[in-house]
Amino acid sequence: MIQTIAFYLFAVLVIASAVMVITARNPVHSVLWLILAFFNAAGLMVLVGAEFIAMLLVIVYVGAVAVLFLFVVMMLDIDVAALRAGFIRNFPLGIVIALVLLAELVLGIGAYRTGAIELGTPMASDAPAMVGSNTGAIGALLYSKYLFLFEAAGIILLVAMIGAIVLTHRPPKSKRGQQDIGKQNRRNPDEATVMKQPTVGQGVEL
Amino acid sequence: MTEFFQSLGMSYEWAWALATIAGILLIALPLMLAVAMIIYVDRKVWAAINLRRGPNVVGPFGLLQSFADGLKVFLQETIIPSASNKGIFLLAPIVTFTVALAAWAVIPFSAEAVLANINVGLLYILAISSLSVYGVIMAGWASNSKYPFFSAMRASAQMISYEVSIGFILVCVVLYAGTFNLNEIVLSQKGHGFGIVNAYGFNLLLFPMWVMFFISSLAETQRVPFDLTEAESELVAGYQTEYSSMAFALFWLGEYANILLMCMLNAILFWGGWLPPVDWEPLYAVPGIVWILLKTFIFFFFFSWVMATVPRYRYDQLMRLGWKVFLPLSLVFVVLISGYLMATGHYGAAA
């Protein structure tokens, strides 16, 4: 019973906050509703026993991706009225996209009902048996059966990261504002200061 | 505890609900008391280091100072700026406070005293601590004022930066322990150092990780020398500028609950948690909760000590430390430690 209550709670909250994401007038509110939706989706994953995926969902999507969304949306000065002005003009296009999505959904559900696709049988049981926690099971699968896919995904991410750095990196235009932390830390009082003891009526000669 | 309520003749569901609520209250209420007392300790330590007397008027030795402050704040008027975004403005302190309490669910106070003994305890802590940035961002944005907004941006950049290196440091601990469960991490430290000391801190590969974890936990909780979000000389009071009364108090309580959590994590991950410091039979007679509270208190003293003696970092220095020093160092140590564990065949201790 506890699980049923929890399921309906999470499911209702996911759908309600997803609806609020697209209906909220303020874009910052939209992002906050999106975060609530992510969070409740993680709750649903805990319910089906995939606690590792649930935690990763919260850490990656709520903890990192949504923070960046929120950053960007807060910085942008979005005028909602201007966005809504083109509503009638873009209405036919929107309807077409909605119909395409609906058709895809109907097709997808129909295909799902007819049964799973035969993808062939695994060559050998090279993957270790699913024992212990699902964290261990995911690790065992990733590093044995899907090792090459996993490594390829890692390399693609690395390339994307380097690409982003190369695209955005600009060499500094001037020397102003460039600080050498090592040089700052190497300074000591002996070479940076001098002790002067001027007599009365005499200034300090620098 | 569920069995106890069931023995009173309740159905399983009701017993479970009551036991969970009782467990939450058993953790949250003493935690609030601990926060009040730890603020007093904090002020006394700064006072002692600054050669002052500190709070000494309310109650014996000023022990009731925090409660007097709390009462004062409670009786004040809650002021909501007219230009603020009211809903989010009020939600922000609630989020901060709730998230600060939620993380305590997986903390093992002793072998049995843990509310939720889940397999992914450490990941849960990481997930919850990545949530705590939202309270700050929401407060900064909803205040609709310059300084809180600057503070919110600083806070989110700072917390995201240091969470990266904290993540790698936690990976090192997990590699040694072979589990994400906090109780098992504590148990795997039994007799770890030289066969007699119950701590990962004495491991030469993990000691540098602890130093980095301690500094990162200062940054994660926005304590001096990393308190740029509340830098009073630049930003008035940072994201809390527009808050008053209980809303302000909730931020305050959440902040100190987070600090206590980080002190406790230092103890659990590197210094043996609820195990006695030395693997010697008579010491196990002392209940585990005494040891973990003692260790937490020592780390809290370190936090206060740092606060009273170290000046604030500049923002570029903070970012440099996080990204150019801690991140590469922790990455190198992940490789070093996993290489060492593979070479010696100690990996998968719990599996």
Coordinates of C-alpha atoms in Angstrom, one line a residue:
Chain A
M1 CA 0.0 0.0 0.0
I2 CA 2.9 2.3 0.9
Q3 CA 4.4 1.8 -2.6
T4 CA 1.0 2.4 -4.3
I5 CA 0.5 5.7 -2.5
A6 CA 4.1 6.7 -3.2
F7 CA 3.8 5.8 -6.9
Y8 CA 0.6 7.8 -7.4
L9 CA 2.1 10.7 -5.4
F10 CA 5.3 10.8 -7.6
A11 CA 3.4 10.1 -10.8
V12 CA 0.8 12.9 -10.3
L13 CA 3.6 15.3 -9.3
V14 CA 5.7 14.5 -12.3
I15 CA 2.8 15.1 -14.7
A16 CA 1.5 18.2 -12.9
S17 CA 4.9 19.8 -12.8
A18 CA 5.6 18.9 -16.4
V19 CA 2.3 20.6 -17.3
M20 CA 3.4 23.6 -15.2
V21 CA 6.7 23.8 -17.1
I22 CA 5.0 24.6 -20.3
T23 CA 2.2 26.8 -18.9
A24 CA 4.1 28.9 -16.4
R25 CA 4.4 32.5 -17.6
N26 CA 7.8 33.2 -16.0
P27 CA 10.6 31.2 -17.5
V28 CA 12.4 30.9 -14.2
H29 CA 9.3 29.3 -12.7
S30 CA 9.3 26.9 -15.7
V31 CA 12.9 25.8 -14.8
L32 CA 11.9 25.3 -11.2
W33 CA 8.9 23.2 -12.1
L34 CA 11.2 21.2 -14.4
I35 CA 13.5 20.5 -11.4
L36 CA 10.5 19.3 -9.4
A37 CA 9.6 17.0 -12.4
F38 CA 13.2 15.6 -12.4
F39 CA 13.1 15.0 -8.7
N40 CA 9.8 13.1 -8.8
A41 CA 11.0 11.0 -11.7
A42 CA 14.0 10.1 -9.5
G43 CA 11.4 9.1 -6.9
L44 CA 9.7 6.8 -9.4
M45 CA 13.1 5.2 -10.2
V46 CA 13.6 4.5 -6.5
L47 CA 10.2 2.8 -6.5
V48 CA 11.2 0.3 -9.2
G49 CA 14.4 -0.5 -7.4
A50 CA 16.9 1.4 -9.6
E51 CA 18.3 3.6 -6.8
F52 CA 21.6 4.1 -8.6
I53 CA 20.0 5.6 -11.6
A54 CA 17.7 7.7 -9.4
M55 CA 20.7 9.2 -7.5
L56 CA 22.5 9.8 -10.8
L57 CA 19.4 11.6 -12.2
V58 CA 19.4 13.9 -9.2
I59 CA 23.2 14.5 -9.2
V60 CA 23.5 15.1 -13.0
Y61 CA 20.2 16.6 -14.0
V62 CA 19.1 18.5 -10.9
G63 CA 22.6 19.2 -9.5
A64 CA 24.3 20.3 -12.7
V65 CA 22.2 20.6 -15.8
A66 CA 19.3 22.4 -14.3
V67 CA 21.6 24.8 -12.4
L68 CA 23.0 25.9 -15.8
F69 CA 19.5 26.2 -17.3
L70 CA 18.5 28.4 -14.3
F71 CA 21.6 30.5 -14.8
V72 CA 21.0 31.1 -18.5
V73 CA 17.3 31.8 -17.9
M74 CA 18.0 34.2 -15.1
M75 CA 20.5 36.1 -17.2
L76 CA 18.2 36.4 -20.2
D77 CA 15.7 39.1 -20.2
I78 CA 12.8 37.2 -21.8
D79 CA 9.8 39.2 -22.8
V80 CA 6.9 36.8 -22.6
A81 CA 4.5 39.2 -24.4
A82 CA 6.8 39.3 -27.5
L83 CA 7.0 35.5 -27.4
R84 CA 3.3 35.1 -27.5
A85 CA 2.8 37.7 -30.3
G86 CA 3.6 35.1 -33.0
F87 CA 1.2 32.6 -31.6
I88 CA -1.5 32.8 -34.4
R89 CA 1.1 33.0 -37.2
N90 CA 2.9 29.8 -36.0
F91 CA -0.3 28.0 -35.1
P92 CA -0.5 25.8 -38.2
L93 CA 3.1 24.8 -37.9
G94 CA 2.5 23.9 -34.2
I95 CA -0.5 21.8 -35.2
V96 CA 1.5 19.9 -37.8
I97 CA 4.3 19.1 -35.3
A98 CA 1.7 18.0 -32.7
L99 CA 0.1 15.7 -35.2
V100 CA 3.5 14.2 -36.2
L101 CA 4.3 13.5 -32.5
L102 CA 0.8 12.0 -32.0
A103 CA 1.2 9.7 -35.0
E104 CA 4.7 8.6 -33.7
L105 CA 3.2 7.9 -30.3
V106 CA 0.4 5.9 -31.7
L107 CA 2.8 3.9 -34.0
G108 CA 5.2 3.4 -31.1
I109 CA 2.5 2.0 -28.8
G110 CA 1.1 -0.1 -31.6
A111 CA 4.6 -1.6 -32.4
Y112 CA 5.1 -2.2 -28.7
R113 CA 1.8 -4.1 -28.4
T114 CA 2.8 -6.4 -31.3
G115 CA 5.8 -7.7 -29.3
A116 CA 9.5 -7.0 -28.9
I117 CA 11.9 -6.8 -31.9
E118 CA 14.1 -9.8 -32.4
L119 CA 17.6 -8.4 -32.0
G120 CA 19.3 -11.7 -32.1
T121 CA 20.5 -13.7 -29.1
P122 CA 23.6 -12.8 -27.1
M123 CA 26.7 -14.7 -28.3
A124 CA 27.8 -16.0 -25.0
S125 CA 27.0 -15.2 -21.4
D126 CA 30.2 -13.1 -21.1
A127 CA 28.3 -10.7 -18.8
P128 CA 28.4 -11.7 -15.2
A129 CA 25.2 -12.7 -13.5
M130 CA 23.1 -10.0 -11.9
V131 CA 24.0 -10.4 -8.3
G132 CA 24.2 -8.0 -5.4
S133 CA 23.2 -4.3 -5.6
N134 CA 22.2 -2.8 -8.9
T135 CA 25.2 -0.4 -8.7
G136 CA 27.5 -3.4 -8.9
A137 CA 25.4 -5.0 -11.6
I138 CA 25.5 -1.8 -13.8
G139 CA 29.3 -1.6 -13.3
A140 CA 29.8 -5.3 -14.2
L141 CA 27.8 -4.9 -17.4
L142 CA 29.4 -1.6 -18.4
Y143 CA 32.9 -2.9 -18.0
S144 CA 32.4 -6.2 -19.7
K145 CA 29.6 -6.5 -22.2
Y146 CA 29.3 -2.9 -23.2
L147 CA 33.0 -1.9 -22.6
F148 CA 33.6 -0.6 -26.2
L149 CA 30.4 1.4 -26.3
F150 CA 31.1 2.8 -22.9
E151 CA 34.7 3.8 -23.8
A152 CA 33.4 5.3 -27.1
A153 CA 30.8 7.4 -25.2
G154 CA 33.6 8.6 -23.0
I155 CA 35.8 9.6 -25.9
I156 CA 32.9 11.4 -27.6
L157 CA 32.3 13.4 -24.5
L158 CA 36.0 14.2 -24.2
V159 CA 36.1 15.4 -27.8
A160 CA 33.0 17.5 -27.2
M161 CA 34.6 19.0 -24.1
I162 CA 37.8 19.9 -25.9
G163 CA 35.8 21.3 -28.8
A164 CA 33.9 23.6 -26.5
I165 CA 37.1 24.8 -24.9
V166 CA 38.8 25.4 -28.3
L167 CA 35.7 27.3 -29.6
T168 CA 35.4 29.6 -26.6
H169 CA 39.0 30.1 -25.6
R170 CA 40.5 33.5 -26.5
P171 CA 44.1 34.4 -25.8
P172 CA 44.2 37.4 -23.4
K173 CA 44.4 40.6 -25.4
S174 CA 46.5 42.6 -22.9
K175 CA 48.9 41.8 -20.1
R176 CA 46.7 43.8 -17.7
G177 CA 44.8 41.8 -15.2
Q178 CA 47.0 38.7 -15.7
Q179 CA 48.2 37.6 -12.3
D180 CA 50.9 35.1 -11.7
I181 CA 49.8 33.3 -8.5
G182 CA 53.2 31.6 -8.1
K183 CA 55.0 35.0 -8.3
Q184 CA 52.5 36.4 -5.7
N185 CA 53.1 33.5 -3.4
R186 CA 56.9 33.7 -3.7
R187 CA 57.1 37.3 -2.5
N188 CA 58.4 37.6 1.0
P189 CA 58.6 40.6 3.4
D190 CA 62.4 40.9 3.0
E191 CA 62.2 41.9 -0.7
A192 CA 58.9 43.6 -0.7
T193 CA 59.4 46.0 2.3
V194 CA 62.2 48.2 3.6
M195 CA 62.5 49.3 7.2
K196 CA 63.2 53.1 7.5
Q197 CA 63.6 55.0 10.7
P198 CA 63.6 58.7 9.7
T199 CA 64.7 61.3 12.3
V200 CA 62.4 64.1 13.3
G201 CA 61.7 66.7 10.6
Q202 CA 63.0 64.4 7.8
G203 CA 60.9 62.5 5.3
V204 CA 61.4 59.1 3.9
E205 CA 63.5 58.9 0.8
L206 CA 62.2 56.2 -1.6
Chain B
M1 CA 11.2 0.5 15.5
T2 CA 8.5 -0.7 13.1
E3 CA 8.4 -4.0 15.1
F4 CA 7.8 -2.1 18.3
F5 CA 4.8 -0.3 16.9
Q6 CA 3.5 -3.5 15.4
S7 CA 3.7 -5.2 18.8
L8 CA 1.3 -2.5 20.0
G9 CA -1.2 -4.1 17.6
M10 CA -1.0 -1.9 14.6
S11 CA -1.0 -2.9 10.9
Y12 CA 2.4 -2.9 9.1
E13 CA 1.6 0.3 7.2
W14 CA 0.7 2.4 10.2
A15 CA 3.6 1.0 12.2
W16 CA 6.0 1.8 9.4
A17 CA 4.6 5.4 9.0
L18 CA 4.8 6.0 12.8
A19 CA 8.2 4.5 13.1
T20 CA 9.5 6.6 10.2
I21 CA 8.1 9.8 11.7
A22 CA 9.5 9.0 15.1
G23 CA 12.9 8.3 13.6
I24 CA 12.8 11.6 11.7
L25 CA 11.9 13.5 14.9
L26 CA 14.6 11.6 16.9
I27 CA 17.2 12.9 14.4
A28 CA 15.8 16.4 13.6
L29 CA 15.0 17.7 17.1
P30 CA 18.4 16.9 18.7
L31 CA 20.0 18.3 15.5
M32 CA 18.2 21.6 16.1
L33 CA 19.4 21.6 19.7
A34 CA 22.9 20.7 18.5
V35 CA 22.9 23.6 16.0
A36 CA 21.9 26.0 18.7
M37 CA 24.7 24.8 20.9
I38 CA 27.3 24.6 18.1
I39 CA 26.6 28.3 17.2
Y40 CA 27.5 29.1 20.9
V41 CA 30.6 26.9 20.6
D42 CA 31.6 28.7 17.4
R43 CA 31.3 32.1 19.0
K44 CA 33.2 31.1 22.1
V45 CA 36.0 29.7 20.0
W46 CA 36.3 32.9 17.9
A47 CA 36.2 34.9 21.1
A48 CA 38.9 32.8 22.7
I49 CA 41.2 33.2 19.7
N50 CA 40.5 36.9 19.5
L51 CA 41.1 37.3 23.2
R52 CA 37.5 38.3 23.9
R53 CA 35.0 36.8 26.3
G54 CA 32.2 36.0 23.8
P55 CA 28.6 35.4 24.8
N56 CA 28.5 35.4 28.6
V57 CA 25.4 37.1 29.7
V58 CA 22.3 35.0 28.9
G59 CA 22.3 31.9 31.2
P60 CA 25.3 30.3 32.9
F61 CA 28.4 31.1 30.8
G62 CA 26.1 32.5 28.1
L63 CA 24.9 29.0 27.3
L64 CA 21.4 30.2 26.4
Q65 CA 22.6 32.9 24.0
S66 CA 21.5 31.0 20.9
F67 CA 18.0 30.5 22.3
A68 CA 17.7 34.1 23.1
D69 CA 18.7 35.0 19.6
G70 CA 16.2 32.5 18.2
L71 CA 13.4 33.9 20.3
K72 CA 14.3 37.5 19.2
V73 CA 14.2 36.5 15.6
F74 CA 10.9 34.6 16.1
L75 CA 9.3 37.7 17.4
Q76 CA 10.4 40.0 14.6
E77 CA 8.3 41.0 11.6
T78 CA 8.8 39.1 8.4
I79 CA 9.5 41.8 5.7
I80 CA 8.8 40.8 2.1
P81 CA 10.2 43.3 -0.4
S82 CA 7.4 44.6 -2.6
A83 CA 9.5 44.1 -5.8
S84 CA 10.4 40.5 -4.9
N85 CA 8.9 37.4 -6.4
K86 CA 6.9 36.4 -3.3
G87 CA 6.4 32.7 -3.8
I88 CA 10.0 31.9 -4.6
F89 CA 11.2 34.4 -2.0
L90 CA 9.4 32.5 0.7
L91 CA 10.2 29.1 -0.8
A92 CA 14.0 29.6 -0.8
P93 CA 14.6 29.4 3.0
I94 CA 12.3 26.5 3.2
V95 CA 14.3 24.6 0.5
T96 CA 17.6 25.4 2.2
F97 CA 16.4 24.2 5.6
T98 CA 14.6 21.1 4.3
V99 CA 17.5 20.0 2.1
A100 CA 19.9 20.5 5.1
L101 CA 17.8 18.2 7.2
A102 CA 17.2 15.6 4.4
A103 CA 20.8 14.7 4.1
W104 CA 20.9 13.4 7.7
A105 CA 18.6 10.5 6.8
V106 CA 21.5 8.3 5.8
I107 CA 24.1 9.3 8.4
P108 CA 25.0 6.3 10.6
F109 CA 25.2 7.4 14.3
S110 CA 26.1 3.9 15.3
A111 CA 25.8 0.5 13.8
E112 CA 22.0 0.4 14.2
A113 CA 21.1 4.1 14.6
V114 CA 20.6 5.0 11.0
L115 CA 17.2 6.1 9.6
A116 CA 17.7 4.9 6.0
N117 CA 20.5 2.3 5.6
I118 CA 20.5 2.5 1.8
N119 CA 23.0 1.0 -0.6
V120 CA 23.7 4.3 -2.3
G121 CA 24.1 6.4 0.9
L122 CA 27.1 8.3 -0.3
L123 CA 25.5 9.1 -3.7
Y124 CA 22.4 10.3 -1.7
I125 CA 24.6 12.7 0.2
L126 CA 26.1 14.0 -3.0
A127 CA 22.7 14.4 -4.6
I128 CA 21.3 16.2 -1.6
S129 CA 24.3 18.5 -1.3
S130 CA 24.0 19.4 -5.0
L131 CA 20.4 20.4 -4.2
S132 CA 21.4 22.8 -1.5
V133 CA 22.6 25.3 -4.1
Y134 CA 18.9 25.9 -5.1
G135 CA 18.0 27.6 -1.9
V136 CA 20.8 30.2 -2.5
I137 CA 20.0 30.7 -6.2
M138 CA 16.2 31.1 -5.5
A139 CA 16.8 33.5 -2.7
G140 CA 19.2 35.6 -4.8
W141 CA 16.9 35.8 -7.8
A142 CA 13.6 36.3 -6.0
S143 CA 15.0 39.1 -3.9
N144 CA 15.2 41.2 -7.1
S145 CA 18.2 43.1 -5.8
K146 CA 21.8 43.5 -7.0
Y147 CA 23.8 42.1 -4.1
P148 CA 21.7 38.9 -3.5
F149 CA 21.9 38.2 -7.2
F150 CA 25.7 38.5 -7.3
S151 CA 25.9 36.3 -4.3
A152 CA 23.7 33.7 -5.8
M153 CA 25.8 33.5 -8.9
R154 CA 29.0 33.3 -6.9
A155 CA 27.5 30.6 -4.7
S156 CA 26.3 28.4 -7.5
A157 CA 29.7 28.6 -9.4
Q158 CA 31.6 27.9 -6.2
M159 CA 29.5 24.9 -5.1
I160 CA 29.4 23.3 -8.6
S161 CA 33.2 23.7 -8.8
Y162 CA 34.0 22.1 -5.5
E163 CA 31.4 19.3 -5.9
V164 CA 33.5 18.0 -8.9
S165 CA 36.6 17.5 -6.7
I166 CA 34.5 16.2 -3.8
G167 CA 33.1 13.7 -6.2
F168 CA 36.5 12.4 -7.1
I169 CA 37.6 12.3 -3.4
L170 CA 34.6 10.3 -2.6
V171 CA 35.4 7.9 -5.5
C172 CA 38.8 7.3 -3.8
V173 CA 37.1 6.3 -0.5
V174 CA 34.6 4.1 -2.3
L175 CA 37.4 2.4 -4.2
Y176 CA 38.9 1.4 -0.8
A177 CA 35.7 0.5 0.8
G178 CA 34.1 -1.2 -2.2
T179 CA 30.6 0.1 -1.3
F180 CA 28.5 3.2 -1.3
N181 CA 26.8 2.3 2.0
L182 CA 28.0 4.6 4.7
N183 CA 27.8 1.9 7.4
E184 CA 29.9 -0.5 5.4
I185 CA 32.4 2.3 4.7
V186 CA 32.8 2.8 8.4
L187 CA 33.1 -0.9 9.0
S188 CA 35.8 -1.3 6.3
Q189 CA 37.9 1.2 8.2
K190 CA 38.2 -1.2 11.2
G191 CA 41.9 -1.8 11.9
H192 CA 42.8 -0.2 8.6
G193 CA 45.8 1.8 9.7
F194 CA 48.7 -0.5 10.8
G195 CA 46.2 -3.1 11.9
I196 CA 45.3 -1.1 15.0
V197 CA 43.9 2.3 14.0
N198 CA 40.3 2.5 12.8
A199 CA 40.6 5.2 10.2
Y200 CA 41.4 5.8 6.5
G201 CA 43.1 9.0 7.5
F202 CA 46.3 7.1 8.4
N203 CA 46.5 5.6 4.9
L204 CA 49.3 7.5 3.1
L205 CA 47.3 7.5 -0.2
L206 CA 44.1 8.7 1.5
F207 CA 45.5 11.3 3.9
P208 CA 46.0 13.9 1.1
M209 CA 42.5 13.2 0.0
W210 CA 41.2 14.0 3.5
V211 CA 43.1 17.3 3.5
M212 CA 41.5 18.2 0.2
F213 CA 38.1 17.0 1.4
F214 CA 38.3 19.1 4.5
I215 CA 39.2 22.2 2.5
S216 CA 36.5 21.4 -0.1
S217 CA 33.9 21.0 2.7
L218 CA 34.8 24.5 3.9
A219 CA 34.1 25.7 0.4
E220 CA 31.0 23.6 0.0
T221 CA 29.5 25.1 3.2
Q222 CA 30.7 28.6 2.3
R223 CA 32.7 29.0 5.5
V224 CA 35.7 31.3 5.9
P225 CA 38.1 31.5 3.9
F226 CA 35.6 30.7 1.1
D227 CA 32.6 32.8 2.3
L228 CA 32.5 35.0 -0.8
T229 CA 28.7 34.6 -1.0
E230 CA 28.3 36.5 2.2
A231 CA 31.3 38.7 1.9
E232 CA 30.0 41.6 4.0
S233 CA 32.6 44.0 2.7
E234 CA 31.4 43.6 -0.9
L235 CA 27.9 42.2 -0.8
V236 CA 26.2 43.4 2.5
A237 CA 25.1 39.9 3.5
G238 CA 24.9 38.2 0.2
Y239 CA 21.7 36.3 -0.6
Q240 CA 20.3 36.8 2.9
T241 CA 20.3 40.6 2.5
E242 CA 16.6 41.0 2.0
Y243 CA 15.6 38.4 4.6
S244 CA 14.4 39.0 8.1
S245 CA 12.9 37.2 11.0
M246 CA 12.3 33.5 10.7
A247 CA 13.1 33.3 7.0
F248 CA 16.6 34.5 7.9
A249 CA 16.7 32.1 10.9
L250 CA 15.9 29.2 8.5
F251 CA 18.9 30.1 6.4
W252 CA 21.0 30.2 9.5
L253 CA 19.9 26.9 10.8
G254 CA 20.3 25.2 7.4
E255 CA 23.8 26.6 7.1
Y256 CA 24.9 25.3 10.5
A257 CA 23.1 21.9 9.9
N258 CA 25.2 21.6 6.7
I259 CA 28.4 22.5 8.5
L260 CA 27.7 19.8 11.1
L261 CA 26.9 17.3 8.3
M262 CA 30.2 18.0 6.6
C263 CA 32.1 17.6 10.0
M264 CA 30.3 14.3 10.4
L265 CA 31.2 13.2 6.9
N266 CA 34.8 14.0 7.6
A267 CA 34.6 11.6 10.6
I268 CA 32.6 8.9 8.8
L269 CA 34.6 8.8 5.5
F270 CA 38.2 9.2 6.8
W271 CA 38.3 8.9 10.6
G272 CA 36.4 5.8 11.4
G273 CA 32.9 7.1 12.1
W274 CA 31.3 5.4 15.1
L275 CA 34.3 3.1 15.6
P276 CA 36.7 4.0 18.5
P277 CA 39.9 5.5 17.2
V278 CA 42.0 2.4 18.1
D279 CA 41.0 -1.2 17.5
W280 CA 41.3 -2.2 21.1
E281 CA 38.5 -4.3 22.7
P282 CA 37.7 -2.3 25.9
L283 CA 37.1 0.9 23.8
Y284 CA 34.1 -0.9 22.1
A285 CA 32.3 -0.8 25.4
V286 CA 31.7 3.0 24.8
P287 CA 28.6 3.4 22.5
G288 CA 29.4 4.3 18.9
I289 CA 27.4 7.5 19.0
V290 CA 29.8 8.9 21.6
W291 CA 32.8 8.4 19.3
I292 CA 31.1 9.9 16.3
L293 CA 29.9 12.9 18.2
L294 CA 33.3 13.4 19.7
K295 CA 35.0 13.3 16.2
T296 CA 32.4 15.6 14.8
F297 CA 33.0 18.1 17.6
I298 CA 36.8 18.0 16.9
F299 CA 36.2 18.7 13.2
F300 CA 33.8 21.5 14.1
F301 CA 36.5 23.0 16.3
F302 CA 38.8 22.9 13.2
F303 CA 36.1 24.8 11.3
S304 CA 35.9 27.5 13.9
W305 CA 39.7 27.6 14.2
V306 CA 40.0 28.2 10.5
M307 CA 37.3 30.9 10.6
A308 CA 39.0 32.8 13.4
T309 CA 42.5 32.8 11.8
V310 CA 42.3 32.8 8.0
P311 CA 41.5 35.8 5.8
R312 CA 39.0 35.5 2.9
Y313 CA 40.1 34.3 -0.5
R314 CA 39.8 36.4 -3.6
Y315 CA 37.3 34.9 -6.1
D316 CA 39.8 34.1 -8.8
Q317 CA 42.0 32.4 -6.2
L318 CA 39.0 30.3 -5.1
M319 CA 38.3 29.2 -8.7
R320 CA 41.9 28.5 -9.3
L321 CA 42.2 26.3 -6.2
G322 CA 39.1 24.4 -7.2
W323 CA 39.7 23.8 -10.9
K324 CA 43.5 24.0 -11.3
V325 CA 44.7 22.4 -8.0
F326 CA 42.1 20.2 -6.5
L327 CA 40.5 18.7 -9.7
P328 CA 43.8 17.5 -11.3
L329 CA 45.2 16.3 -7.9
S330 CA 42.1 14.3 -7.1
L331 CA 42.0 12.8 -10.6
V332 CA 45.7 11.8 -10.2
F333 CA 44.8 10.2 -6.8
V334 CA 41.9 8.3 -8.3
V335 CA 44.3 6.8 -10.8
L336 CA 47.0 6.2 -8.2
I337 CA 44.6 4.5 -5.7
S338 CA 42.9 2.3 -8.2
G339 CA 46.3 1.4 -9.6
Y340 CA 47.6 0.5 -6.1
L341 CA 44.4 -1.5 -5.3
M342 CA 44.7 -3.4 -8.6
A343 CA 48.4 -4.1 -8.0
T344 CA 47.9 -5.4 -4.5
G345 CA 44.6 -7.1 -5.2
H346 CA 42.7 -5.4 -2.3
Y347 CA 39.9 -4.2 -4.6
G348 CA 36.3 -5.2 -4.0
A349 CA 36.7 -5.7 -0.3
A350 CA 33.0 -5.8 0.3
A351 CA 32.0 -7.6 -2.9

